[in-house]
C-alpha positions as a Python dict, from the first residue, in 0.01 Angstrom:
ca = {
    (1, 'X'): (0, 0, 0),
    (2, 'X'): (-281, 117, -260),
    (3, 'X'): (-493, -199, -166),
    (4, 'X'): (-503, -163, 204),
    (5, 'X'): (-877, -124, 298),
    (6, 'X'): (-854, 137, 584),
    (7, 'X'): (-574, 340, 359),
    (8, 'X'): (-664, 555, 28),
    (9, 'X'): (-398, 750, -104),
    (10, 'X'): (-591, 1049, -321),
    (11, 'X'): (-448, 1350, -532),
    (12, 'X'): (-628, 1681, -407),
    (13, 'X'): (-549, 2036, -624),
    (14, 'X'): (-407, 2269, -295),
    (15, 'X'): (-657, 2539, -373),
    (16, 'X'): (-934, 2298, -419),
    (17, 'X'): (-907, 2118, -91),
    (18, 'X'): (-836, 2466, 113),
    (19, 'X'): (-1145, 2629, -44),
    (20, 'X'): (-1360, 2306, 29),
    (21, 'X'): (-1187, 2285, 411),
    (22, 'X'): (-1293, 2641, 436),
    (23, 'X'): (-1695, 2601, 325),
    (24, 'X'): (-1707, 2252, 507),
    (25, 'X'): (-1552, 2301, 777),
    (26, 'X'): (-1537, 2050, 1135),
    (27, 'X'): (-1852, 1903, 920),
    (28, 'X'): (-1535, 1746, 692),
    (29, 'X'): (-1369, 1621, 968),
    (30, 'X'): (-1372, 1339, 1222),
    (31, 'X'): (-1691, 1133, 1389),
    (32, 'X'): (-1907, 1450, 1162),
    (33, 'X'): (-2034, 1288, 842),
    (34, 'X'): (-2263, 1452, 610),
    (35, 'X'): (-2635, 1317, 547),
    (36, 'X'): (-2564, 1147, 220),
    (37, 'X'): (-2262, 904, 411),
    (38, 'X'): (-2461, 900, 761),
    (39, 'X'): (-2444, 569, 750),
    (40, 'X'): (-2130, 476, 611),
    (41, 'X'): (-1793, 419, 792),
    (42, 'X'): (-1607, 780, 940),
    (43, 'X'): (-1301, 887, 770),
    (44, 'X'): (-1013, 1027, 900),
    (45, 'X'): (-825, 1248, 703),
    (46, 'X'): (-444, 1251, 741),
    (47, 'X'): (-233, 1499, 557),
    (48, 'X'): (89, 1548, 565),
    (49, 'X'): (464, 1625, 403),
    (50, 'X'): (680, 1310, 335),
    (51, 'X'): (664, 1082, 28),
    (52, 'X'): (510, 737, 67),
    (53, 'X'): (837, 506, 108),
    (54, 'X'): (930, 687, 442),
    (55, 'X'): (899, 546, 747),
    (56, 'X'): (647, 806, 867),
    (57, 'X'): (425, 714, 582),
    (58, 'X'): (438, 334, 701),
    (59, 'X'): (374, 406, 1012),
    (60, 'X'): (49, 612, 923),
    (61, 'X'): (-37, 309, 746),
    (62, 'X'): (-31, 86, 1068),
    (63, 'X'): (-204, 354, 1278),
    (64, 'X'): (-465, 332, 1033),
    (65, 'X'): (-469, -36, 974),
    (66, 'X'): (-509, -55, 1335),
    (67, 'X'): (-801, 158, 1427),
    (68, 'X'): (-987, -16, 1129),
    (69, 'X'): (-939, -322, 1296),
    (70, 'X'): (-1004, -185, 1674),
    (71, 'X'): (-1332, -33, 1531),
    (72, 'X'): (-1467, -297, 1316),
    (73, 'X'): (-1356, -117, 1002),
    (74, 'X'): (-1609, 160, 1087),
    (75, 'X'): (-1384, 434, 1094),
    (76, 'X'): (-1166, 451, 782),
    (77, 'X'): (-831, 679, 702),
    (78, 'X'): (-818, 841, 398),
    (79, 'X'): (-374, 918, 415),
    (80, 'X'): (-282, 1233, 160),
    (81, 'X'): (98, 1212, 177),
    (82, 'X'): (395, 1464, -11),
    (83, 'X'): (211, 1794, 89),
    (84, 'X'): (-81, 1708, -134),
    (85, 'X'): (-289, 1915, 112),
    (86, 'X'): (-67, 2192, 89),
    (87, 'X'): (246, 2349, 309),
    (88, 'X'): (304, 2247, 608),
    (89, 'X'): (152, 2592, 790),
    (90, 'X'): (-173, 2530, 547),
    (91, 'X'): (-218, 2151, 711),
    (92, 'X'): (-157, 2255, 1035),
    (93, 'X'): (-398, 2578, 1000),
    (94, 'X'): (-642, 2317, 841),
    (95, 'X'): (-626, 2103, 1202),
    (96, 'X'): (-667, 2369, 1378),
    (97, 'X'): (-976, 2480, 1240),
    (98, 'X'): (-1079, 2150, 1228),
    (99, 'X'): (-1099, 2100, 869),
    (100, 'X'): (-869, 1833, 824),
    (101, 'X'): (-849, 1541, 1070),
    (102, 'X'): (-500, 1498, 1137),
    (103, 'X'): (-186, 1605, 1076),
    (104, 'X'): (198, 1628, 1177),
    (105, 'X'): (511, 1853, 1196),
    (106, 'X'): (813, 1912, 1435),
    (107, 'X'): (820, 2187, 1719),
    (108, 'X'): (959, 2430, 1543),
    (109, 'X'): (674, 2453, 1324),
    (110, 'X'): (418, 2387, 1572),
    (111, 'X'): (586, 2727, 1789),
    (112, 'X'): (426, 2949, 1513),
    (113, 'X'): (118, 2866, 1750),
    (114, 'X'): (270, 2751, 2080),
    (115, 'X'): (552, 2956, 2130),
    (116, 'X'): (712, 2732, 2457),
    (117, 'X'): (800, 2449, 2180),
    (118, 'X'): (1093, 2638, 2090),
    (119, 'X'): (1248, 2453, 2405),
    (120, 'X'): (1270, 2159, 2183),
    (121, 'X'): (1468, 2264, 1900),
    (122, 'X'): (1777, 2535, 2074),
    (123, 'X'): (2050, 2405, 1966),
    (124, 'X'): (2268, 2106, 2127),
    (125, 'X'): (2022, 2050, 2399),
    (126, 'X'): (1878, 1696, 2348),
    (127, 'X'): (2184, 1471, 2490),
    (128, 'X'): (2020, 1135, 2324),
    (129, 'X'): (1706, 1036, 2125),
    (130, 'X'): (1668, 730, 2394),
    (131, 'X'): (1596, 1026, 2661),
    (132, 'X'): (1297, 1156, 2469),
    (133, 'X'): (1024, 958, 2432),
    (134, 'X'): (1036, 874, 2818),
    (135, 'X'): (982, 1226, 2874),
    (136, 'X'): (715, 1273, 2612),
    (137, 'X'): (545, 1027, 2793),
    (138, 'X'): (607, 1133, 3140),
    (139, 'X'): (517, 1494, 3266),
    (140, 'X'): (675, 1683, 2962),
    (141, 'X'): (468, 1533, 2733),
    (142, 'X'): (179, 1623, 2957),
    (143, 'X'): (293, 1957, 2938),
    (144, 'X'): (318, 1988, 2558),
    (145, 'X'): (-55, 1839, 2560),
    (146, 'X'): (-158, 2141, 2752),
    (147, 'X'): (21, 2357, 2622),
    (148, 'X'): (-108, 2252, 2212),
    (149, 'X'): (-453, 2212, 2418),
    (150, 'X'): (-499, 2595, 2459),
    (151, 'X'): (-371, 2615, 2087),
    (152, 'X'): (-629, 2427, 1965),
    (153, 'X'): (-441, 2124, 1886),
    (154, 'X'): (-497, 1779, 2036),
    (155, 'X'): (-153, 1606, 2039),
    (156, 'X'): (-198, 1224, 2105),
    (157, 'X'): (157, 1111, 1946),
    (158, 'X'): (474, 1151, 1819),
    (159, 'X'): (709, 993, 1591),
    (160, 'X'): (1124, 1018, 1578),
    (161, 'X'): (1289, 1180, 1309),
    (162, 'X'): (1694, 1168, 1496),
    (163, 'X'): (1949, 1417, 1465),
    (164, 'X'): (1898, 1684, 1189),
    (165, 'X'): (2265, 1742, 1065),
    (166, 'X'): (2434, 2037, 799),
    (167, 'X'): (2418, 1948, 419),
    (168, 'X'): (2564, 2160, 193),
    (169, 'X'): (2703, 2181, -192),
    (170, 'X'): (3014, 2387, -92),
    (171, 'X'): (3263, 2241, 169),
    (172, 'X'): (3288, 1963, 447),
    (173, 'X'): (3186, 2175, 794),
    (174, 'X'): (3432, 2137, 1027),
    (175, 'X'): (3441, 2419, 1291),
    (176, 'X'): (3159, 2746, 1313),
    (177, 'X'): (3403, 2913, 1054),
    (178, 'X'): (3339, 2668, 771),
    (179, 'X'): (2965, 2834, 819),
    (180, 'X'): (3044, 3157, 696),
    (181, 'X'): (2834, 3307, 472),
    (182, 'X'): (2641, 2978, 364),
    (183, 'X'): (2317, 3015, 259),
    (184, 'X'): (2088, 2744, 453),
    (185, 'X'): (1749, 2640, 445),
    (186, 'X'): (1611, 2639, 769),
    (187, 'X'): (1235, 2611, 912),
    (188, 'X'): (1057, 2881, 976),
    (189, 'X'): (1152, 2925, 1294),
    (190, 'X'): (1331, 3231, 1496),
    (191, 'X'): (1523, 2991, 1654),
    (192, 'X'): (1623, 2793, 1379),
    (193, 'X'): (1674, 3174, 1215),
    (194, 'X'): (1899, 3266, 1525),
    (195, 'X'): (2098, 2941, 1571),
    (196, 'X'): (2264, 2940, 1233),
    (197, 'X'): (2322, 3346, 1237),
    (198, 'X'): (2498, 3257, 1529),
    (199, 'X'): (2740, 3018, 1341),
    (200, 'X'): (2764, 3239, 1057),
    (201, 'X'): (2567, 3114, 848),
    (202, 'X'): (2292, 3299, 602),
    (203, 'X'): (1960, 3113, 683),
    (204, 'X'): (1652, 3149, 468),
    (205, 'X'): (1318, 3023, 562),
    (206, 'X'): (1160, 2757, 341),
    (207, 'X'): (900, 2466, 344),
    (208, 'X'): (1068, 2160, 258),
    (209, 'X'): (865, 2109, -70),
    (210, 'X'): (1096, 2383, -193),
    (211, 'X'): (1417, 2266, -93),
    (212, 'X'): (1555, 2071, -412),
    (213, 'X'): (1452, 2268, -670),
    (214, 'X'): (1641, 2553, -462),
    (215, 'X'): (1947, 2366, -367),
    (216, 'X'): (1914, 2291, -756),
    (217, 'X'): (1907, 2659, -884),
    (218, 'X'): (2139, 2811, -602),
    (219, 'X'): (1896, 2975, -423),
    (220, 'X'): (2032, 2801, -106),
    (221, 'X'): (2398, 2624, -76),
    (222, 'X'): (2227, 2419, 166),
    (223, 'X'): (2050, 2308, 454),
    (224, 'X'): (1983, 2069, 764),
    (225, 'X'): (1826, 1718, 784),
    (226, 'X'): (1748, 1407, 954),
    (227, 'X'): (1930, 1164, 754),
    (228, 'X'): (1650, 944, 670),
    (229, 'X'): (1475, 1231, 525),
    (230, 'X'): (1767, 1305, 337),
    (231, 'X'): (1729, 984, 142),
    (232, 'X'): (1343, 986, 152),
    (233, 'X'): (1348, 1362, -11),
    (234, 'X'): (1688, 1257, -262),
    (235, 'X'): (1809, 1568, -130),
    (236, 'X'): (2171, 1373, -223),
    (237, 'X'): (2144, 1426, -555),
    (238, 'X'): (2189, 1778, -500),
    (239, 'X'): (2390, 1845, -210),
    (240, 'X'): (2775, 1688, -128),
    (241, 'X'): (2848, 1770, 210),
    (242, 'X'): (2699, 1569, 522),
    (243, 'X'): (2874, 1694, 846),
    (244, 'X'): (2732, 1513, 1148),
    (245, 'X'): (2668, 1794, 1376),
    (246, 'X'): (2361, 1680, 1531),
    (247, 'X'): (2248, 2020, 1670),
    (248, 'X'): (1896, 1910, 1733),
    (249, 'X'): (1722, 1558, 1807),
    (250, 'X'): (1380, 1606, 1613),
    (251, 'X'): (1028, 1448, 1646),
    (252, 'X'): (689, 1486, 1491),
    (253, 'X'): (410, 1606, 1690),
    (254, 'X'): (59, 1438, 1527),
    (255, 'X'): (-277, 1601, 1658),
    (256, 'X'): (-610, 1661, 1550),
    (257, 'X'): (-786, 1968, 1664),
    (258, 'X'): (-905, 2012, 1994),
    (259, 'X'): (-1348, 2083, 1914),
    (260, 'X'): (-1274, 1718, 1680),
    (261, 'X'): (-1152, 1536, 2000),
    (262, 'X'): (-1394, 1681, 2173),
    (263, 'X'): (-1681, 1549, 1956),
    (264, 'X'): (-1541, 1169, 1927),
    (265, 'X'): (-1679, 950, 2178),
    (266, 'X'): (-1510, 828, 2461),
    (267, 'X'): (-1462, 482, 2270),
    (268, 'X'): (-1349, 622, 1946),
    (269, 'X'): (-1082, 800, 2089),
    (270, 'X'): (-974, 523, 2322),
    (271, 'X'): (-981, 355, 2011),
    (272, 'X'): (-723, 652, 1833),
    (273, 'X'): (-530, 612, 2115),
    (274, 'X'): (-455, 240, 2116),
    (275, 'X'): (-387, 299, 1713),
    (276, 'X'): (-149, 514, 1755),
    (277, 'X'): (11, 350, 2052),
    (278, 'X'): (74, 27, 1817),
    (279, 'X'): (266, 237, 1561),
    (280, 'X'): (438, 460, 1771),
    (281, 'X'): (572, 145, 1953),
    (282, 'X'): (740, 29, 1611),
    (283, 'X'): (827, 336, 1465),
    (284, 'X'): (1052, 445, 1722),
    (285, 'X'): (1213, 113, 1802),
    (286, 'X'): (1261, 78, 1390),
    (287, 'X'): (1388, 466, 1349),
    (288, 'X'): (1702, 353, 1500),
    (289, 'X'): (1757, 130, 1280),
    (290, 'X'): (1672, 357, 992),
    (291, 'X'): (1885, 625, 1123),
    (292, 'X'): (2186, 389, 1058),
    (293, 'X'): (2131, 222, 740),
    (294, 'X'): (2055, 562, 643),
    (295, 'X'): (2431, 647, 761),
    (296, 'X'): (2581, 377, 591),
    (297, 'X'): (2430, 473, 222),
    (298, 'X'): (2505, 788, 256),
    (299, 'X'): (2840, 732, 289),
    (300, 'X'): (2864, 578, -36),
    (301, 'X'): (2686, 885, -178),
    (302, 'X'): (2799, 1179, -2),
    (303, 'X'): (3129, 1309, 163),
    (304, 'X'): (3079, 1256, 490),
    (305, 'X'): (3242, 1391, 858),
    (306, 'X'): (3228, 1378, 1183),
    (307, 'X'): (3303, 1675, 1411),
    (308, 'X'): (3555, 1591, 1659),
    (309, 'X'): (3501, 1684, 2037),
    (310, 'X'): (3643, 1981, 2062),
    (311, 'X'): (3468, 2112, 1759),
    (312, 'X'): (3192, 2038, 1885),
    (313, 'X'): (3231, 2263, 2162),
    (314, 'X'): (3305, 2541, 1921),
    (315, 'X'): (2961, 2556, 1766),
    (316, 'X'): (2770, 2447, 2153),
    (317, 'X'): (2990, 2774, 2279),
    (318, 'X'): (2911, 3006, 1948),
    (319, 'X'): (2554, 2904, 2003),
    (320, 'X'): (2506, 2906, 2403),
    (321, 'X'): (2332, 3264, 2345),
    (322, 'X'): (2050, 3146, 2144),
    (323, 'X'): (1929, 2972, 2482),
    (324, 'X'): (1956, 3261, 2629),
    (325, 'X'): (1729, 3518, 2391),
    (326, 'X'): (1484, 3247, 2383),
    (327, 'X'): (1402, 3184, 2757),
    (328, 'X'): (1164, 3417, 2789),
    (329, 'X'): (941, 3343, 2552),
    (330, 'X'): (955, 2967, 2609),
    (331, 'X'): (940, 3048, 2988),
    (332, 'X'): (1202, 2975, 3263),
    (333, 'X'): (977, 2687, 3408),
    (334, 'X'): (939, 2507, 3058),
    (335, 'X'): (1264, 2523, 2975),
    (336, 'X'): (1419, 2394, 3277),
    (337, 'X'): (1214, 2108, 3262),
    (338, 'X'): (1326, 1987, 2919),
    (339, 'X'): (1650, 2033, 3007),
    (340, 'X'): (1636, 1864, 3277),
    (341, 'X'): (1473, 1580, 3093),
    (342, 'X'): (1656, 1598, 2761),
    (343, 'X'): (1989, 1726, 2886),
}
């Protein structure tokens, strides 16, 4: 992966690259180069949180592999992956101010700005992953765009992370009672916040660059995951307890801001488009796949359960009112619309 042309992987110090985003500016960012590279090919910067042998990662490397080829190898993507940019909120800020190219993260994160997104991650809504990215392509995917468009964000794909199940170092979960008192790592999210109050649980807000070393030191007894990122992260070696909940169907949102879009020419971002239409077309057709090797190693490193039927109900029922607090600030239209879709 280090020798691909259109890729370079680069350590940046945090406070280095958010003081340089800050003086630079959209002048950093993409189809803006300074005097000194006028005439040299237009990089793309990509931040963003997972290490380099996940499948997101790979991905990124096709999308850029691809527009390299689409445009001649005159626009080039410099990929800084493992939060080398910083947190999560600090990448996304940097997109949105258009001092970093691109980056990703899943609604929950993204409803820090665009409060509606919430929809996506109330608990036991999404039915199947197969139902989603029909939708996200369809006319609730057009509404996210607009929605991220008055945001300031440009969403032009997504990727699938699955089902995010509970993890803990404590006890299998079984029923809403096994919950009690747990302290989990959640996103920072009010829903997130309210979902797992709801089931009894303790939930602390935490970027995921903090999450082992605080499993590790008992700051948390645990959290929730997709369970390729469970692997990816080696969140295993410090957590026993996988119980396959599957209380939200997660996906990455990738954008750029909306002033960089603006300034690419039509034929650059056709050109963005097509890119990222090539990898998204793998990616999710290979998550699946992912999803259940993932499954089937895990087994052999974790104690694993399912939660029967009728426990299911238990925590659907215990949650139900999280929906409820959470309508109007997602808005009744929104939200009947991805249920309808997702449901």
């Amino acid at each position: 992966m280090k020798n691909r042309k259109s890729t370079k992987l680069a350590a940046v110090d945090r406070r280095d690259f958010i003081k340089l985003s800050l003086a630079t500016g959209a002048a950093a960012s993409f189809g803006v180069s300074a005097p000194a590279i006028a005439q040299q090919a237009k990089t793309v910067r990509f931040g963003h949180m997972m290490p380099i042998d996940s499948i997101y990662h790979r991905a990124i490397l096709m999308f850029a592999d691809e527009l390299g080829k689409l445009s001649g190898n005159k626009i080039k993507v410099d990929i800084f992956p493992a939060s080398q940019l910083g947190s999560i909120t600090e990448m996304m800020q940097s997109v949105q101010a258009g001092s970093l190219t691109m980056s990703m993260a899943v609604p929950a994160w993204y409803s820090n700005f665009i409060k509606p997104i919430d929809a996506f991650t109330l608990p036991y809504l999404v039915s199947s992953h197969e139902k989603v990215l029909p939708a996200l392509r369809g006319q609730l995917g057009k509404e996210v765009e607009k929605m991220a468009d008055g945001a300031g964000f440009k969403v032009f794909g997504y990727w699938l992370l699955g089902g995010r199940h509970i993890v803990n170092k404590l006890r299998p979960v079984n029923t809403p009672d096994d919950m009690k008192g747990m302290k989990i790592r959640v996103i920072n999210s009010q829903v997130y916040m309210a979902a797992f109050r709801a089931l009894g649980a303790n939930p602390v807000a935490m970027d995921p660059s903090e999450l082992y070393l605080a499993l590790q030191q008992g700051v948390v007894d645990g959290f929730e995951y997709p369970l390729p990122d469970l692997l990816s992260f080696k969140l295993h070696e410090v957590a026993k307890f996988l119980s396959l909940d599957n209380h939200t169907t997660d996906i990455f949102l990738i954008s750029t801001s909306t002033k960089t879009w603006a300034a690419m020419p039509a034929e650059e971002q056709a050109m963005v488009n097509q890119a990222m239409k090539t990898a998204m077309d793998w990616q999710w057709k290979t998550q699946p796949v992912e999803i259940a090797n993932a499954l089937t190693r895990l087994r052999t490193l974790m104690t694993v359960n399912e939660i029967s039927p009728a426990n299911k109900e238990l925590f659907i029922k215990q949650t139900a009112a999280v929906h409820t607090q959470f309508e109007p600030s997602i808005g009744k239209d929104f939200l009947a619309l991805v249920s309808k879709e997702l449901k």
